[in-house]
Every structure is written in C-alpha cells, then in structure tokens.
Amino acid sequence: MNKIKACIFDLDGVIVDTAKYHFKAWRRLANELGFDFSEEDNEKLKGVSRIESLQLILEWGGKTVEEEQIMVLAQQKNDWYLESIQQMNSDEILPGVHRFIKHLKKKQIKVVLGSASKNAEFILGRIGLLPLFDVLIDGNKTTKSKPDPEVFLKGAEAIGALPKHCIVFEDAEKGVEAALKGGFYTVGVGHHDVLEEAHIVIPSFEYIDYEEVLDALGSAAGSLK
Ligand code: B16
Ligand code: MG
C-alpha cells in the first residue's frame, strides 16, 4: 500500500452526530410550511448541501416557492440549526474519534476536514478539535456538492498530496461515491448496506485503530493507481 500522507474526515456523521439537529430544524421548517417528513427521508439529506436539501424537502412536501423565498427559508433553517448547536461540547465527539486523530498527529499524518457544512469551523471549535486539523475544506470553499469529489480533491491539494496517498472517512453514500470518484482510499463509517461501495466499512472509530484501517485497506484496495 502507498504511503499515506493524510486522512480526510467528513464532519456530520463521522466526527459528530449533527444529523439530529439538522433534522429537527428542517422538520420545523417543513411543519411551518404545512407538511412533515420522516427520519428515513432525513437519511437522504446526509452530505447534501443546505440549498439542495431544501429543494429536496420542498419536493417531498409538494411545495413550490418563489426563487427569493429559497434563501429566506434556508436562512431560517440555519438560524434554528445554529440555536441547537450553540451548546455543543466535546461530549458530542463520536466514540474513538479523538483518540484516532491524536494518533494521526503523533504519526505526522495530516488531518483534513472535507465537509459540505458551512458551519464546520464553528462546530470543530465548539467540540475542541479545531487545533488538531491542518486544513479545513467546507461548504464555504466548494461549489460542487458530493458526489462531486471537489471537497476531497481540494483537501488533498491543500496539503500537496495525491488522492492515492489519502484516506477519506465518510458516512454518506454520496460522500463515498465522491471519494471513490476522486481516487481516494475510501472508508465508510456506519452501516455496510448503505456504504458497501467503500473499500472498507467500519461501524465507528470506537474499537479500531489506524494500523488496522491500513491493513484492511491494503487487503481490500491494494495499491491505488
Ligand atoms: P450546513 P457533512 C453536511 O455535512 C450534512 O451531512 C448535511 O446534512 C448538511 O445539509 C450539509 O452538511 C450542509 O450543512 O447547513 O451546516 O452548511 O456530512 O458533509 O459534514
Ligand atoms: Mg456526513
């Protein structure tokens, strides 16, 4: 296996579980517009940008709104979302993530964020992980949504590494697709049935260490061209 120079982490669903806060805010918006949507539907919003999420939700509710209303509704949702993440703290870091990232730092592997969220820096600050990241690529620095690989390619470029020397950790199907398209070693974090395209899938970071990930990737993906 090639020498790995960086690990690129998605945020929501990999480092923290903010999906529940997104769901609460989107559902409140949908309810105000006179319809509801399920937690199952919410799954389809993982890794999807704010505006595209809104467009999907409006579609599910059979609503059409004026173009200028789109930004107003997205802003309203974000205000509610921001309210609920104000008090986030390090208790919300998903199990094993902090240990895993600290180990990468010791090994001098670069730690990069590759997230669709425009609130990523704020969240990393709240949970105390911001100082551990070498580079942040988030929704403010990208123009194309996953499954486009832009967010991960920009992350690799920022540290001067080729995709084949980076590992991407992703919890969303579209994120896994993006990482594979970009030519990265790809680790799905979560359920195998949703993430089966990834080179390997881990349920979480709780019982796994970096060397085990490398071994598993070496057997599953070998050397990436
Ligand atoms: P914001 P990720 C994504 O983050 C979320 O999974 C997705 O549900 C959200 O709509 C998107 O960020 C945009 O977030 O409204 O905070 O800009 O999984 O790519 O880290
Ligand atoms: Mg995610």
Tab-separated table of C-alpha atoms and ligand atoms in Angstrom:
chain	number	residue	atom	x	y	z
A	1	MET	CA	0.000	0.000	0.000
A	2	ASN	CA	1.155	3.506	-0.788
A	3	LYS	CA	2.437	5.736	1.925
A	4	ILE	CA	-0.497	7.624	3.398
A	5	LYS	CA	0.091	11.354	3.897
A	6	ALA	CA	-3.343	12.490	5.052
A	7	CYS	CA	-6.677	11.407	6.435
A	8	ILE	CA	-9.668	13.437	5.271
A	9	PHE	CA	-12.696	13.385	7.548
A	10	ASP	CA	-16.275	14.234	6.767
A	11	LEU	CA	-17.851	16.084	9.714
A	12	ASP	CA	-21.543	15.303	10.188
A	13	GLY	CA	-21.897	11.600	10.904
A	14	VAL	CA	-18.168	10.896	11.159
A	15	ILE	CA	-16.868	13.254	13.852
A	16	VAL	CA	-20.174	14.326	15.415
A	17	ASP	CA	-23.809	13.366	15.066
A	18	THR	CA	-25.291	16.669	13.957
A	19	ALA	CA	-27.834	14.919	11.695
A	20	LYS	CA	-30.313	15.006	14.587
A	21	TYR	CA	-30.024	18.821	14.816
A	22	HIS	CA	-30.343	19.235	11.049
A	23	PHE	CA	-33.452	17.012	11.147
A	24	LYS	CA	-35.047	18.997	13.966
A	25	ALA	CA	-34.545	22.308	12.132
A	26	TRP	CA	-35.652	21.019	8.716
A	27	ARG	CA	-38.715	19.370	10.245
A	28	ARG	CA	-39.689	22.609	11.989
A	29	LEU	CA	-39.442	24.405	8.664
A	30	ALA	CA	-41.485	21.735	6.868
A	31	ASN	CA	-44.125	21.839	9.614
A	32	GLU	CA	-44.396	25.628	9.272
A	33	LEU	CA	-44.938	25.129	5.550
A	34	GLY	CA	-47.713	22.651	6.347
A	35	PHE	CA	-46.156	19.216	5.827
A	36	ASP	CA	-43.946	16.703	7.579
A	37	PHE	CA	-41.139	14.357	6.590
A	38	SER	CA	-39.689	11.259	8.158
A	39	GLU	CA	-36.382	10.390	9.726
A	40	GLU	CA	-35.951	7.942	6.869
A	41	ASP	CA	-36.198	10.828	4.383
A	42	ASN	CA	-33.671	12.703	6.501
A	43	GLU	CA	-31.127	9.983	5.698
A	44	LYS	CA	-31.196	11.183	2.091
A	45	LEU	CA	-30.011	14.631	3.213
A	46	LYS	CA	-26.736	13.389	4.677
A	47	GLY	CA	-23.797	15.048	2.954
A	48	VAL	CA	-26.166	17.138	0.803
A	49	SER	CA	-25.668	20.936	0.798
A	50	ARG	CA	-28.131	23.263	2.557
A	51	ILE	CA	-29.797	24.579	-0.604
A	52	GLU	CA	-30.050	21.167	-2.243
A	53	SER	CA	-31.501	19.749	0.989
A	54	LEU	CA	-34.152	22.477	0.983
A	55	GLN	CA	-35.018	21.784	-2.643
A	56	LEU	CA	-35.470	18.070	-1.876
A	57	ILE	CA	-37.641	18.763	1.168
A	58	LEU	CA	-39.883	21.149	-0.791
A	59	GLU	CA	-40.218	18.489	-3.471
A	60	TRP	CA	-41.237	15.869	-0.878
A	61	GLY	CA	-43.847	18.274	0.504
A	62	GLY	CA	-45.111	19.104	-2.988
A	63	LYS	CA	-44.349	22.801	-2.416
A	64	THR	CA	-43.169	25.340	-4.927
A	65	VAL	CA	-41.893	28.653	-3.623
A	66	GLU	CA	-40.649	31.836	-5.257
A	67	GLU	CA	-36.929	31.906	-6.050
A	68	GLU	CA	-36.257	34.669	-3.495
A	69	GLN	CA	-38.004	32.627	-0.796
A	70	ILE	CA	-35.396	29.854	-1.123
A	71	MET	CA	-32.650	31.900	0.538
A	72	VAL	CA	-35.039	33.148	3.241
A	73	LEU	CA	-36.142	29.599	4.114
A	74	ALA	CA	-32.570	28.280	4.085
A	75	GLN	CA	-31.523	31.112	6.398
A	76	GLN	CA	-34.430	30.409	8.746
A	77	LYS	CA	-33.470	26.737	8.960
A	78	ASN	CA	-29.848	27.655	9.591
A	79	ASP	CA	-30.826	30.064	12.394
A	80	TRP	CA	-32.723	27.239	14.146
A	81	TYR	CA	-29.878	24.825	13.499
A	82	LEU	CA	-27.350	27.293	14.951
A	83	GLU	CA	-29.528	27.709	18.056
A	84	SER	CA	-29.373	23.991	18.742
A	85	ILE	CA	-25.617	23.639	18.201
A	86	GLN	CA	-24.631	26.612	20.399
A	87	GLN	CA	-24.124	24.392	23.431
A	88	MET	CA	-22.296	21.535	21.709
A	89	ASN	CA	-19.178	20.393	23.533
A	90	SER	CA	-16.553	17.661	23.417
A	91	ASP	CA	-19.042	15.127	24.841
A	92	GLU	CA	-20.575	15.060	21.379
A	93	ILE	CA	-17.444	13.811	19.631
A	94	LEU	CA	-18.316	10.323	18.394
A	95	PRO	CA	-16.603	7.462	20.267
A	96	GLY	CA	-12.962	6.834	19.390
A	97	VAL	CA	-12.583	9.835	17.051
A	98	HIS	CA	-10.422	11.941	19.364
A	99	ARG	CA	-8.043	9.059	20.107
A	100	PHE	CA	-7.811	8.168	16.400
A	101	ILE	CA	-6.987	11.748	15.339
A	102	LYS	CA	-4.443	12.244	18.132
A	103	HIS	CA	-2.684	9.094	16.948
A	104	LEU	CA	-2.522	10.507	13.397
A	105	LYS	CA	-0.892	13.663	14.739
A	106	LYS	CA	1.730	11.580	16.526
A	107	LYS	CA	2.470	9.775	13.271
A	108	GLN	CA	2.639	13.121	11.422
A	109	ILE	CA	-0.233	12.182	9.133
A	110	LYS	CA	-2.067	15.346	8.059
A	111	VAL	CA	-5.605	15.753	9.365
A	112	VAL	CA	-8.020	17.352	6.906
A	113	LEU	CA	-11.720	18.175	7.011
A	114	GLY	CA	-13.871	17.561	3.920
A	115	SER	CA	-17.414	18.628	4.759
A	116	ALA	CA	-20.391	20.109	2.931
A	117	SER	CA	-21.282	22.164	6.001
A	118	LYS	CA	-20.818	25.922	6.152
A	119	ASN	CA	-20.883	25.620	9.950
A	120	ALA	CA	-17.971	23.176	10.140
A	121	GLU	CA	-15.397	25.520	11.664
A	122	PHE	CA	-17.822	26.652	14.353
A	123	ILE	CA	-18.655	23.032	15.269
A	124	LEU	CA	-14.994	21.933	15.385
A	125	GLY	CA	-14.322	24.927	17.632
A	126	ARG	CA	-17.205	24.032	19.962
A	127	ILE	CA	-16.071	20.423	20.367
A	128	GLY	CA	-12.412	21.412	20.809
A	129	LEU	CA	-10.962	19.586	17.787
A	130	LEU	CA	-10.148	22.640	15.666
A	131	PRO	CA	-6.449	22.795	16.704
A	132	LEU	CA	-5.904	19.212	15.505
A	133	PHE	CA	-6.866	19.977	11.901
A	134	ASP	CA	-4.220	21.027	9.392
A	135	VAL	CA	-6.710	22.046	6.702
A	136	LEU	CA	-10.455	22.701	6.587
A	137	ILE	CA	-12.363	22.381	3.325
A	138	ASP	CA	-16.038	23.054	3.910
A	139	GLY	CA	-19.183	24.323	2.218
A	140	ASN	CA	-17.737	27.838	2.104
A	141	LYS	CA	-14.838	26.701	-0.055
A	142	THR	CA	-16.631	24.441	-2.515
A	143	THR	CA	-19.035	24.995	-5.367
A	144	LYS	CA	-19.968	21.416	-6.200
A	145	SER	CA	-21.808	19.043	-3.861
A	146	LYS	CA	-20.879	15.440	-3.163
A	147	PRO	CA	-20.920	13.079	-5.140
A	148	ASP	CA	-18.607	15.518	-6.923
A	149	PRO	CA	-15.114	14.914	-5.475
A	150	GLU	CA	-14.260	18.650	-5.296
A	151	VAL	CA	-14.240	18.890	-1.491
A	152	PHE	CA	-11.783	15.997	-1.103
A	153	LEU	CA	-9.617	16.995	-4.078
A	154	LYS	CA	-9.244	20.492	-2.604
A	155	GLY	CA	-8.296	18.936	0.732
A	156	ALA	CA	-5.586	16.785	-0.848
A	157	GLU	CA	-4.319	19.688	-2.937
A	158	ALA	CA	-4.098	21.968	0.097
A	159	ILE	CA	-1.571	19.668	1.740
A	160	GLY	CA	0.171	18.810	-1.515
A	161	ALA	CA	-0.802	15.122	-1.535
A	162	LEU	CA	-2.162	12.944	-4.313
A	163	PRO	CA	-5.568	11.303	-3.705
A	164	LYS	CA	-3.900	7.869	-3.748
A	165	HIS	CA	-1.929	8.974	-0.690
A	166	CYS	CA	-5.024	9.976	1.291
A	167	ILE	CA	-7.791	8.126	3.110
A	168	VAL	CA	-11.313	9.593	3.174
A	169	PHE	CA	-13.707	8.735	6.002
A	170	GLU	CA	-17.382	9.212	5.079
A	171	ASP	CA	-20.792	8.280	6.484
A	172	ALA	CA	-22.942	9.169	3.461
A	173	GLU	CA	-23.445	7.203	0.269
A	174	LYS	CA	-22.875	10.335	-1.822
A	175	GLY	CA	-19.684	11.062	0.104
A	176	VAL	CA	-18.353	7.560	-0.527
A	177	GLU	CA	-19.158	7.985	-4.219
A	178	ALA	CA	-17.305	11.326	-4.230
A	179	ALA	CA	-14.200	9.875	-2.580
A	180	LEU	CA	-14.061	6.910	-4.968
A	181	LYS	CA	-14.515	9.191	-7.980
A	182	GLY	CA	-11.622	11.311	-6.724
A	183	GLY	CA	-9.335	8.259	-6.495
A	184	PHE	CA	-9.036	8.153	-2.691
A	185	TYR	CA	-8.823	5.205	-0.345
A	186	THR	CA	-12.361	5.231	0.996
A	187	VAL	CA	-13.583	4.126	4.394
A	188	GLY	CA	-17.337	4.069	5.042
A	189	VAL	CA	-18.251	4.862	8.632
A	190	GLY	CA	-21.600	3.337	9.557
A	191	HIS	CA	-23.804	0.633	8.082
A	192	HIS	CA	-22.457	-1.719	5.463
A	193	ASP	CA	-25.719	-1.849	3.465
A	194	VAL	CA	-25.608	1.905	2.715
A	195	LEU	CA	-21.842	2.192	2.266
A	196	GLU	CA	-20.995	-1.081	0.520
A	197	GLU	CA	-19.184	0.666	-2.347
A	198	ALA	CA	-16.462	1.893	0.016
A	199	HIS	CA	-13.170	-0.051	0.079
A	200	ILE	CA	-13.875	-0.959	3.688
A	201	VAL	CA	-16.642	-0.116	6.162
A	202	ILE	CA	-16.140	0.392	9.889
A	203	PRO	CA	-19.101	0.744	12.275
A	204	SER	CA	-17.360	3.581	14.159
A	205	PHE	CA	-13.891	4.551	15.421
A	206	GLU	CA	-14.562	3.068	18.835
A	207	TYR	CA	-12.789	-0.275	18.557
A	208	ILE	CA	-10.435	0.323	15.650
A	209	ASP	CA	-7.029	1.877	15.345
A	210	TYR	CA	-5.234	3.452	12.409
A	211	GLU	CA	-2.953	0.471	11.756
A	212	GLU	CA	-5.987	-1.842	11.500
A	213	VAL	CA	-7.552	0.517	8.967
A	214	LEU	CA	-4.334	0.463	6.921
A	215	ASP	CA	-4.190	-3.347	6.984
A	216	ALA	CA	-7.809	-3.687	5.960
A	217	LEU	CA	-7.420	-1.144	3.157
A	218	GLY	CA	-4.259	-2.872	1.965
A	219	SER	CA	-6.144	-6.166	1.610
A	220	ALA	CA	-9.311	-4.659	0.139
A	221	ALA	CA	-7.928	-1.988	-2.193
A	222	GLY	CA	-4.248	-2.781	-2.606
A	223	SER	CA	-2.358	-0.025	-4.312
A	224	LEU	CA	-4.497	2.671	-5.915
A	225	LYS	CA	-3.471	3.605	-9.429
B	1	B16	P1	-24.855	23.422	6.666
B	1	B16	P2	-21.095	16.704	6.042
B	1	B16	C1	-23.397	18.048	5.640
B	1	B16	O1	-22.215	17.832	6.371
B	1	B16	C2	-24.599	17.404	6.317
B	1	B16	O2	-24.478	15.993	6.315
B	1	B16	C3	-25.858	17.788	5.593
B	1	B16	O3	-26.991	17.219	6.219
B	1	B16	C4	-25.970	19.329	5.578
B	1	B16	O4	-27.116	19.743	4.858
B	1	B16	C5	-24.719	19.900	4.929
B	1	B16	O5	-23.576	19.467	5.649
B	1	B16	C6	-24.720	21.408	4.923
B	1	B16	O6	-24.665	21.883	6.240
B	1	B16	O7	-26.308	23.740	6.517
B	1	B16	O8	-24.354	23.417	8.092
B	1	B16	O9	-23.988	24.228	5.750
B	1	B16	O10	-21.746	15.383	6.291
B	1	B16	O11	-20.649	16.916	4.602
B	1	B16	O12	-20.031	17.039	7.048
B	2	MG	MG	-21.563	13.218	6.692
